[in-house]
Short mmCIF file of C-alpha atoms and ligand atoms in Angstrom, two decimals:
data_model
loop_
_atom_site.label_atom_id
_atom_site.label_comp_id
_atom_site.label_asym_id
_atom_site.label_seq_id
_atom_site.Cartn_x
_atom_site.Cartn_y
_atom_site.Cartn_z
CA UNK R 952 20.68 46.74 33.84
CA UNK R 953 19.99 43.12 34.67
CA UNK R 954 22.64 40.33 35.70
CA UNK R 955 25.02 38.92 33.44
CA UNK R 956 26.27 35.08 34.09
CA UNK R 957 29.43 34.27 31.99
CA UNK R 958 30.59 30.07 32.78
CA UNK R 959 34.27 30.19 31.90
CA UNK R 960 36.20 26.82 31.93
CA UNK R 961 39.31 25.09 33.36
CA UNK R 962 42.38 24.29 31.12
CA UNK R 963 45.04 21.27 31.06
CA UNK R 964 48.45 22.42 29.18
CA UNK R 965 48.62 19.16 26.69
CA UNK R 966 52.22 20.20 26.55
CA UNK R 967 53.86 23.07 27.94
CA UNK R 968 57.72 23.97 27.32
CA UNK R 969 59.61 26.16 29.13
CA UNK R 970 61.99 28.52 27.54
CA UNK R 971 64.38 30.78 29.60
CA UNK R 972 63.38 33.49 31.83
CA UNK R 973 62.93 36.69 29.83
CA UNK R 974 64.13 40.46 30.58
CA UNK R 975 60.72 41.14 32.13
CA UNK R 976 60.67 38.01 34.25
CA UNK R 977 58.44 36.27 31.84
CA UNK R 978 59.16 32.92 30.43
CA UNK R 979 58.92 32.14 26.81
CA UNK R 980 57.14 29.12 26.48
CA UNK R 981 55.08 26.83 23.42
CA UNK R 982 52.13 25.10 24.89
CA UNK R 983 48.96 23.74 23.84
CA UNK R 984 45.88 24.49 25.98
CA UNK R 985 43.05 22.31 25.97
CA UNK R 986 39.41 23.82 27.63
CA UNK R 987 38.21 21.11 30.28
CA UNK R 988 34.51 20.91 31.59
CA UNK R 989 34.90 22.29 35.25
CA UNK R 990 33.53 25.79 35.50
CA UNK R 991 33.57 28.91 37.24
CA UNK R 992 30.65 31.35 36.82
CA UNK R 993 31.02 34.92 37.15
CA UNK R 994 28.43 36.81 37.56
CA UNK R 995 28.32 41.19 37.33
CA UNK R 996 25.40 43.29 38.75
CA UNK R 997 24.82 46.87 39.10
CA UNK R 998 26.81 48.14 41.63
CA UNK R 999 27.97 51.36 43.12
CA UNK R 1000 31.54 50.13 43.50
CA UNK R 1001 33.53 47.99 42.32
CA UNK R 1002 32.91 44.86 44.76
CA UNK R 1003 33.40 41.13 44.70
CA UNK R 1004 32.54 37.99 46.72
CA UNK R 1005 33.44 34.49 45.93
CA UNK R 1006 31.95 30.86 46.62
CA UNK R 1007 32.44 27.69 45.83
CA UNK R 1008 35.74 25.06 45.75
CA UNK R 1009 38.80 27.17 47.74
CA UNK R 1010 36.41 30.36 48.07
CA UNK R 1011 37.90 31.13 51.75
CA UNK R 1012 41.63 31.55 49.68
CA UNK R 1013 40.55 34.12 47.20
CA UNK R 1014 41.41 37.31 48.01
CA UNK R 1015 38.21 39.92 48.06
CA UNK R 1016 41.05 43.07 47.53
CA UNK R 1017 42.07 44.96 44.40
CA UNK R 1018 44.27 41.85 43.83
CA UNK R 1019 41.29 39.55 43.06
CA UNK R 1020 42.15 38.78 39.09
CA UNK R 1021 38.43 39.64 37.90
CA UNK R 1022 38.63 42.74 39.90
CA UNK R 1023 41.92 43.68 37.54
CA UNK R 1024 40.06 42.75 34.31
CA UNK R 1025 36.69 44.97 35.58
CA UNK R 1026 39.34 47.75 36.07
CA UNK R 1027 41.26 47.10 32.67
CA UNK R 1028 37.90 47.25 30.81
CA UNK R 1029 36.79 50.50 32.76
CA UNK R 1030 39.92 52.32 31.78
CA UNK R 1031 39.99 51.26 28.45
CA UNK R 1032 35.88 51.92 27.89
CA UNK R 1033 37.21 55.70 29.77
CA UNK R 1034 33.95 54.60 32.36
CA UNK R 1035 34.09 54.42 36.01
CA UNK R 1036 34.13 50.47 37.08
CA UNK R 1037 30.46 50.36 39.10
CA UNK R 1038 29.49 46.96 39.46
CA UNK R 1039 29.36 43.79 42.03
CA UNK R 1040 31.00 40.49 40.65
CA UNK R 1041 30.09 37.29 41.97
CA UNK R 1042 32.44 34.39 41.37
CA UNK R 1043 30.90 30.68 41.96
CA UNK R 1044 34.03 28.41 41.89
CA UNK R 1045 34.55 24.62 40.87
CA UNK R 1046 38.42 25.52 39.50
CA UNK R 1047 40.30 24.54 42.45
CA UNK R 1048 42.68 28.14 43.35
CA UNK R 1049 46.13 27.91 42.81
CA UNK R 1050 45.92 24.55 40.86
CA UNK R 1051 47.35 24.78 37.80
CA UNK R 1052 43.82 25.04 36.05
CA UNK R 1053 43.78 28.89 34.78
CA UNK R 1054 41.31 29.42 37.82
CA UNK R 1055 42.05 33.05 38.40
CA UNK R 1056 42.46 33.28 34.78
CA UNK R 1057 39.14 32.33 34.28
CA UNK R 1058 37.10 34.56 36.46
CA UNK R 1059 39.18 37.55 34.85
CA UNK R 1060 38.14 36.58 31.50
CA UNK R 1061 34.37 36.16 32.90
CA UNK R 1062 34.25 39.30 34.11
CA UNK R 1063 35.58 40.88 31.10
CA UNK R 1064 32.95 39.52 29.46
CA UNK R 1065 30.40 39.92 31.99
CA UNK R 1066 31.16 43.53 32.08
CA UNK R 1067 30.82 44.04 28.61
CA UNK R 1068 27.63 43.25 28.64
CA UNK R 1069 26.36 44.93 31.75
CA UNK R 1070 27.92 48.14 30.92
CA UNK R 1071 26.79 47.38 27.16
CA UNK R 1072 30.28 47.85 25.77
CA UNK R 1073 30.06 45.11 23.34
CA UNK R 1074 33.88 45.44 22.22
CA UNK R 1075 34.51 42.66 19.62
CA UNK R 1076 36.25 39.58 20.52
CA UNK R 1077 39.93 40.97 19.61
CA UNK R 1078 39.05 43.76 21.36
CA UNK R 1079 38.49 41.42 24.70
CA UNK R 1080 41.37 39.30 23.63
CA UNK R 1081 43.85 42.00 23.85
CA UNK R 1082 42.75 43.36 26.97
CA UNK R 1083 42.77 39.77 28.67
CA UNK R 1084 46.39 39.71 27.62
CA UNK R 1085 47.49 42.11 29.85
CA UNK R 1086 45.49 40.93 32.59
CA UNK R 1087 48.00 37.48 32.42
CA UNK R 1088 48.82 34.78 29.99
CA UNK R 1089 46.26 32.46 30.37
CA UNK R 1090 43.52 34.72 30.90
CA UNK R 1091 43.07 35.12 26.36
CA UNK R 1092 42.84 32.12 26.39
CA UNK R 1093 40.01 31.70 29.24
CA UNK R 1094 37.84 33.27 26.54
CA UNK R 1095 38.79 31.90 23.31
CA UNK R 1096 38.84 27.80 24.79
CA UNK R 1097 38.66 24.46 22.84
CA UNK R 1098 42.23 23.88 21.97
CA UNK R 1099 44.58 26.52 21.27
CA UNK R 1100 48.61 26.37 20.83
CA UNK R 1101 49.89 29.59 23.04
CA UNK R 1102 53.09 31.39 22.17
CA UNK R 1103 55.37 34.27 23.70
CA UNK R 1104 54.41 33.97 27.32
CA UNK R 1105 51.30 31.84 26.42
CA UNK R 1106 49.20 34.81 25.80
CA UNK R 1107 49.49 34.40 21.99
CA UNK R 1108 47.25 31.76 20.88
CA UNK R 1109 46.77 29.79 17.49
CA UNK R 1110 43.48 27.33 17.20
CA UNK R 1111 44.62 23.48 17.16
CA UNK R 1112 42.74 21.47 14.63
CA UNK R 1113 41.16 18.18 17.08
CA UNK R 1114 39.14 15.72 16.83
CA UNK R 1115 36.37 14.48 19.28
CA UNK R 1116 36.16 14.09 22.77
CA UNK R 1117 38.69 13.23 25.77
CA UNK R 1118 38.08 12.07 29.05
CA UNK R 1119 40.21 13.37 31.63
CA UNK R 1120 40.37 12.67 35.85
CA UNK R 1121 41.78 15.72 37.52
CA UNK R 1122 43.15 14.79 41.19
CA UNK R 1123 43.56 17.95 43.45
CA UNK R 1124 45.98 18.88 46.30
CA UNK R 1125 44.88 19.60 49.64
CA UNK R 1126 46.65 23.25 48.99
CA UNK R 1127 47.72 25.14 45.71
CA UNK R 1128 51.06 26.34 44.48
CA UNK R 1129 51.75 30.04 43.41
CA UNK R 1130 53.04 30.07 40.07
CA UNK R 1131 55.66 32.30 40.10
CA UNK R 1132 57.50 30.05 42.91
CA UNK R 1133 57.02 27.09 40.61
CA UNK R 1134 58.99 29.29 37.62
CA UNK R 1135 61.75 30.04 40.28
CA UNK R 1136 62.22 26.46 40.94
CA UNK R 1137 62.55 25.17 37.39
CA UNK R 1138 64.90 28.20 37.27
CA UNK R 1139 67.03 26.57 40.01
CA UNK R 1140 66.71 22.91 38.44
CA UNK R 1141 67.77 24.33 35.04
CA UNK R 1142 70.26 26.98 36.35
CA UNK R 1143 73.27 24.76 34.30
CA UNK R 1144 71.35 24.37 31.09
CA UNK R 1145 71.55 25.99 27.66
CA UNK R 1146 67.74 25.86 26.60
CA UNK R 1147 66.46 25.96 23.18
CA UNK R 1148 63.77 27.92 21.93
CA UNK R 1149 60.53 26.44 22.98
CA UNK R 1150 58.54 24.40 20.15
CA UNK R 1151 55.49 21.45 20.69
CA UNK R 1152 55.64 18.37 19.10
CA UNK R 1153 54.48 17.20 15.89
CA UNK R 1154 53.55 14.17 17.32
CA UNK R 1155 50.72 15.79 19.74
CA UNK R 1156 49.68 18.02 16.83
CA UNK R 1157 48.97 14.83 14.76
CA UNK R 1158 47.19 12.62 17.92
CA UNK R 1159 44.96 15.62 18.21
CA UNK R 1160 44.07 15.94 14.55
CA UNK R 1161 43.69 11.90 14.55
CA UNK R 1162 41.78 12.17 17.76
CA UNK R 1163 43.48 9.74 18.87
CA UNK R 1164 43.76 8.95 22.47
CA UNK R 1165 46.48 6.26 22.61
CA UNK R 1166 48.73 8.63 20.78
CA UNK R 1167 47.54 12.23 22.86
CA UNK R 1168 48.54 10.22 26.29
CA UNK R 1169 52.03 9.68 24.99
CA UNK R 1170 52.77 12.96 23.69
CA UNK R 1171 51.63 14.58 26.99
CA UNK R 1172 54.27 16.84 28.67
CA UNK R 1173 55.03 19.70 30.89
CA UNK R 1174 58.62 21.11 31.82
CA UNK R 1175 57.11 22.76 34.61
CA UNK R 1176 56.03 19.27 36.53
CA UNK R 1177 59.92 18.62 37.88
CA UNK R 1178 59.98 21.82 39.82
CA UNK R 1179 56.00 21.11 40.98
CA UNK R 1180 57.27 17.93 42.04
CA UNK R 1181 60.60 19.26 43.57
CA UNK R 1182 58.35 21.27 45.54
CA UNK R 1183 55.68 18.60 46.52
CA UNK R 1184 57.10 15.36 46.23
CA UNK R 1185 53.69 13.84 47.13
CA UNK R 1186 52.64 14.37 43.89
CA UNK R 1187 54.76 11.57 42.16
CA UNK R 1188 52.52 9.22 44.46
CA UNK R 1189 49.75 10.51 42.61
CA UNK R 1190 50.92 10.69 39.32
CA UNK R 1191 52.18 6.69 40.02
CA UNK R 1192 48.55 5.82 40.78
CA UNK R 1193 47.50 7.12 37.36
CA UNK R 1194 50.08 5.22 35.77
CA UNK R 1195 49.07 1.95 37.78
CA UNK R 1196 45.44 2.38 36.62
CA UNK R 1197 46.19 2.79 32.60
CA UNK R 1198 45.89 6.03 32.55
CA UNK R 1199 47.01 6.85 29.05
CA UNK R 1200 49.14 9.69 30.26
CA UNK R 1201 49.28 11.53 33.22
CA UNK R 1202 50.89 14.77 33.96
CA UNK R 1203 50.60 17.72 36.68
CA UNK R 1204 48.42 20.10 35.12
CA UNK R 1205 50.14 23.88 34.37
CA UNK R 1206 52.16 24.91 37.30
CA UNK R 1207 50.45 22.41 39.38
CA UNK R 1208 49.74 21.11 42.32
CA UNK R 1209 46.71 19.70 40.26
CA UNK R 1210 47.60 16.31 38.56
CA UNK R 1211 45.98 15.25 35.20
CA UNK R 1212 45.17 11.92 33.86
CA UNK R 1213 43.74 11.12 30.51
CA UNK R 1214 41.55 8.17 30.01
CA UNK R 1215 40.29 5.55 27.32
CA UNK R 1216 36.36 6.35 28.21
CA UNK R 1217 34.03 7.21 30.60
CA UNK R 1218 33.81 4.09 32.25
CA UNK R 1219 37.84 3.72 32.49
CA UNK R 1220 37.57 7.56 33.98
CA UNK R 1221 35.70 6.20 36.61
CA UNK R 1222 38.05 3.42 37.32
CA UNK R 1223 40.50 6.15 37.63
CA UNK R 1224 38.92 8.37 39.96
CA UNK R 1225 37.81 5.54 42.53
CA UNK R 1226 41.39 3.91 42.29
CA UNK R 1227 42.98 7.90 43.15
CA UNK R 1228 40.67 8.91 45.65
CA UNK R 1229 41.06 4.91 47.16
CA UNK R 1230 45.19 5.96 47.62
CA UNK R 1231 44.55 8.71 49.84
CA UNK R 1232 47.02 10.51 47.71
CA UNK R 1233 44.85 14.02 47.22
CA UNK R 1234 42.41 15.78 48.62
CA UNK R 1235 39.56 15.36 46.05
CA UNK R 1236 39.30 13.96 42.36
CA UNK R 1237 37.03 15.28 39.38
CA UNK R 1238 36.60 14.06 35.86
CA UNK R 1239 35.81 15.73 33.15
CA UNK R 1240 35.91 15.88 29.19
CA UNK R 1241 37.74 18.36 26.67
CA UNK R 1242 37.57 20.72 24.73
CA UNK R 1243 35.36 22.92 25.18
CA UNK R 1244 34.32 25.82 24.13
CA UNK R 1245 35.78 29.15 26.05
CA UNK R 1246 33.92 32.07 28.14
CA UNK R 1247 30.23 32.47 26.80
CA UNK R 1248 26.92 34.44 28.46
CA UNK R 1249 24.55 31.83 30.15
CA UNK R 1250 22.15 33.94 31.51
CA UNK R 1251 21.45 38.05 30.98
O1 LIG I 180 50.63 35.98 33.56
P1 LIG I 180 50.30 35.54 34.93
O2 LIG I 180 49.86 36.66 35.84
O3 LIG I 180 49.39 34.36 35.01
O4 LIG I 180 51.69 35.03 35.55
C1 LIG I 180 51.87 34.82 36.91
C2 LIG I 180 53.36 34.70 37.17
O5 LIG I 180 53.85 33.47 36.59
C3 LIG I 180 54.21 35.78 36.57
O6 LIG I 180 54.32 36.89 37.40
C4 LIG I 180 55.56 35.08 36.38
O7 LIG I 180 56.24 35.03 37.62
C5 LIG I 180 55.14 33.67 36.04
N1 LIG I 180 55.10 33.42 34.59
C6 LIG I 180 56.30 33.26 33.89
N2 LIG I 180 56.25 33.01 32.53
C7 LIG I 180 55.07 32.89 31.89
C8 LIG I 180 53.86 33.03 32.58
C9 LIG I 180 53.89 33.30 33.94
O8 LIG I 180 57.39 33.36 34.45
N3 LIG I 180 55.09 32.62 30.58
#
């Protein structure tokens, strides 16, 4: 059995509405995920445990325990393939932890996977799909990537028809946000309001069939950035620095901390970055260009 790489990517929620809090403490939401170029690699060797270290961006915060996301998805895949889960996984981070960016989401769906192919599983891509799912919402999508419209608790996903390339400058915190305290707070905002059931808009649908830039940076949104904000007001410095620049929108990405920022080119991306990591207002900035395509084997 030789080593099996899998590069899985980051995601920006284009749009992401928030429905109410659900009997199982879910939220039903409608979003649109969009693949970014910042990757984590996950690699899975023959082990006789199940083990797993982690380097890279934020290793020292990722737990090494049962509670380490890919070691859940090598778990989920033993039970289901009725196999004992004996492997080491090694996780190489870029996707800041706790950012907003489907991070731990990603390194589940690598190891998934990963583990497929090491233990020679080869389930189909449904199969892997459906398993990811109960992992956590954005962890189907982690393997499927591009652009993908995500229903029920995001976990459902729908290909988006878009066009070409977009630049995007991703600014991130000096420390992440759990997600589930993020929820609670747009809970607490929202405790006084009737909400309807959660739908995107036509409008982003039709910038990203157009490809059209102009258009995609004004249909940007995300219900979830008042409570992220609420929570670190800091991050409306940030987000005003975008909008200072020309950014064409700019949003926190997911659950945040991380804030996104979409720009005209390459060379305006630039711009971008020096002007946010000029202001002092985040710990580091990264650009990078979307879609892309979802978890895929780089080396076996
Ligand atoms: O599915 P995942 O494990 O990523 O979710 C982490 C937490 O985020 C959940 O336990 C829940 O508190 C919250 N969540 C939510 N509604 C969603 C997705 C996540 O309330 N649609």
């Amino acid at each position: 059995m030789s080593p099996v790489t899998v590069r899985v990517p980051a995601k920006v929620n284009l749009q992401l509405v928030v429905g109410s809090a659900r009997a199982d403490g879910f939220h039903d939401l409608a979003t649109v995920y969009h693949a970014v170029s910042i990757f984590d690699d996950v690699t899975a060797l023959p082990g006789d445990h199940l083990t797993v270290s982690v380097e890279g961006e934020g290793a020292e915060t990722v737990p090494t325990d049962d509670s380490n996301l890919a070691v859940v998805a090598a778990r989920s895949l033993a039970d289901h393939l009725g196999i004992e889960p004996h492997a080491h996984l090694h996780v190489h981070k870029a996707i800041p932890v706790a950012a907003g960016m489907a991070g731990g989401s990603a390194d589940a769906a690598g190891a998934l996977l990963a583990l497929d192919r090491l233990w020679d599983a080869r389930l189909d891509r449904h199969e892997l799909v459906e398993l990811a799912a109960a992992v956590g919402s954005d962890v189907p999508f982690a393997l499927v990537g591009h652009t993908a419209m995500g229903l029920g608790r995001g976990e459902k996903l729908t290909p988006v028809l878009a066009r070409g390339h977009f630049h995007w400058v991703f600014a991130f915190a000096e420390t992440g946000l759990p997600t589930p305290e993020v929820y609670t707070e747009l809970d607490r905002l929202r405790a006084a309001s009737v909400l309807p059931e959660p739908r995107v808009s036509d409008a982003l649908m039709s910038a990203l069939r157009a490809g059209n830039a102009v258009a995609l940076g004004a249909a940007l949104g995300n219900d979830m950035q008042r409570a992220a904000v609420s929570l670190r007001p800091g991050l409306a410095m940030t987000l005003d620095v975008g909008d200072e620049y020309g950014a064409l929108g700019a949003l926190v990405s997911g659950s945040g901390p991380t804030c996104a920022f979409l720009a005209r080119d390459d060379e305006h991306a630039l711009d971008l970055a020096v002007a946010l990591t000029a202001s002092g207002t985040c710990r580091t900035v990264t650009s990078a260009v979307g879609p892309v395509g979802g978890a895929r084997v780089v080396d076996a």
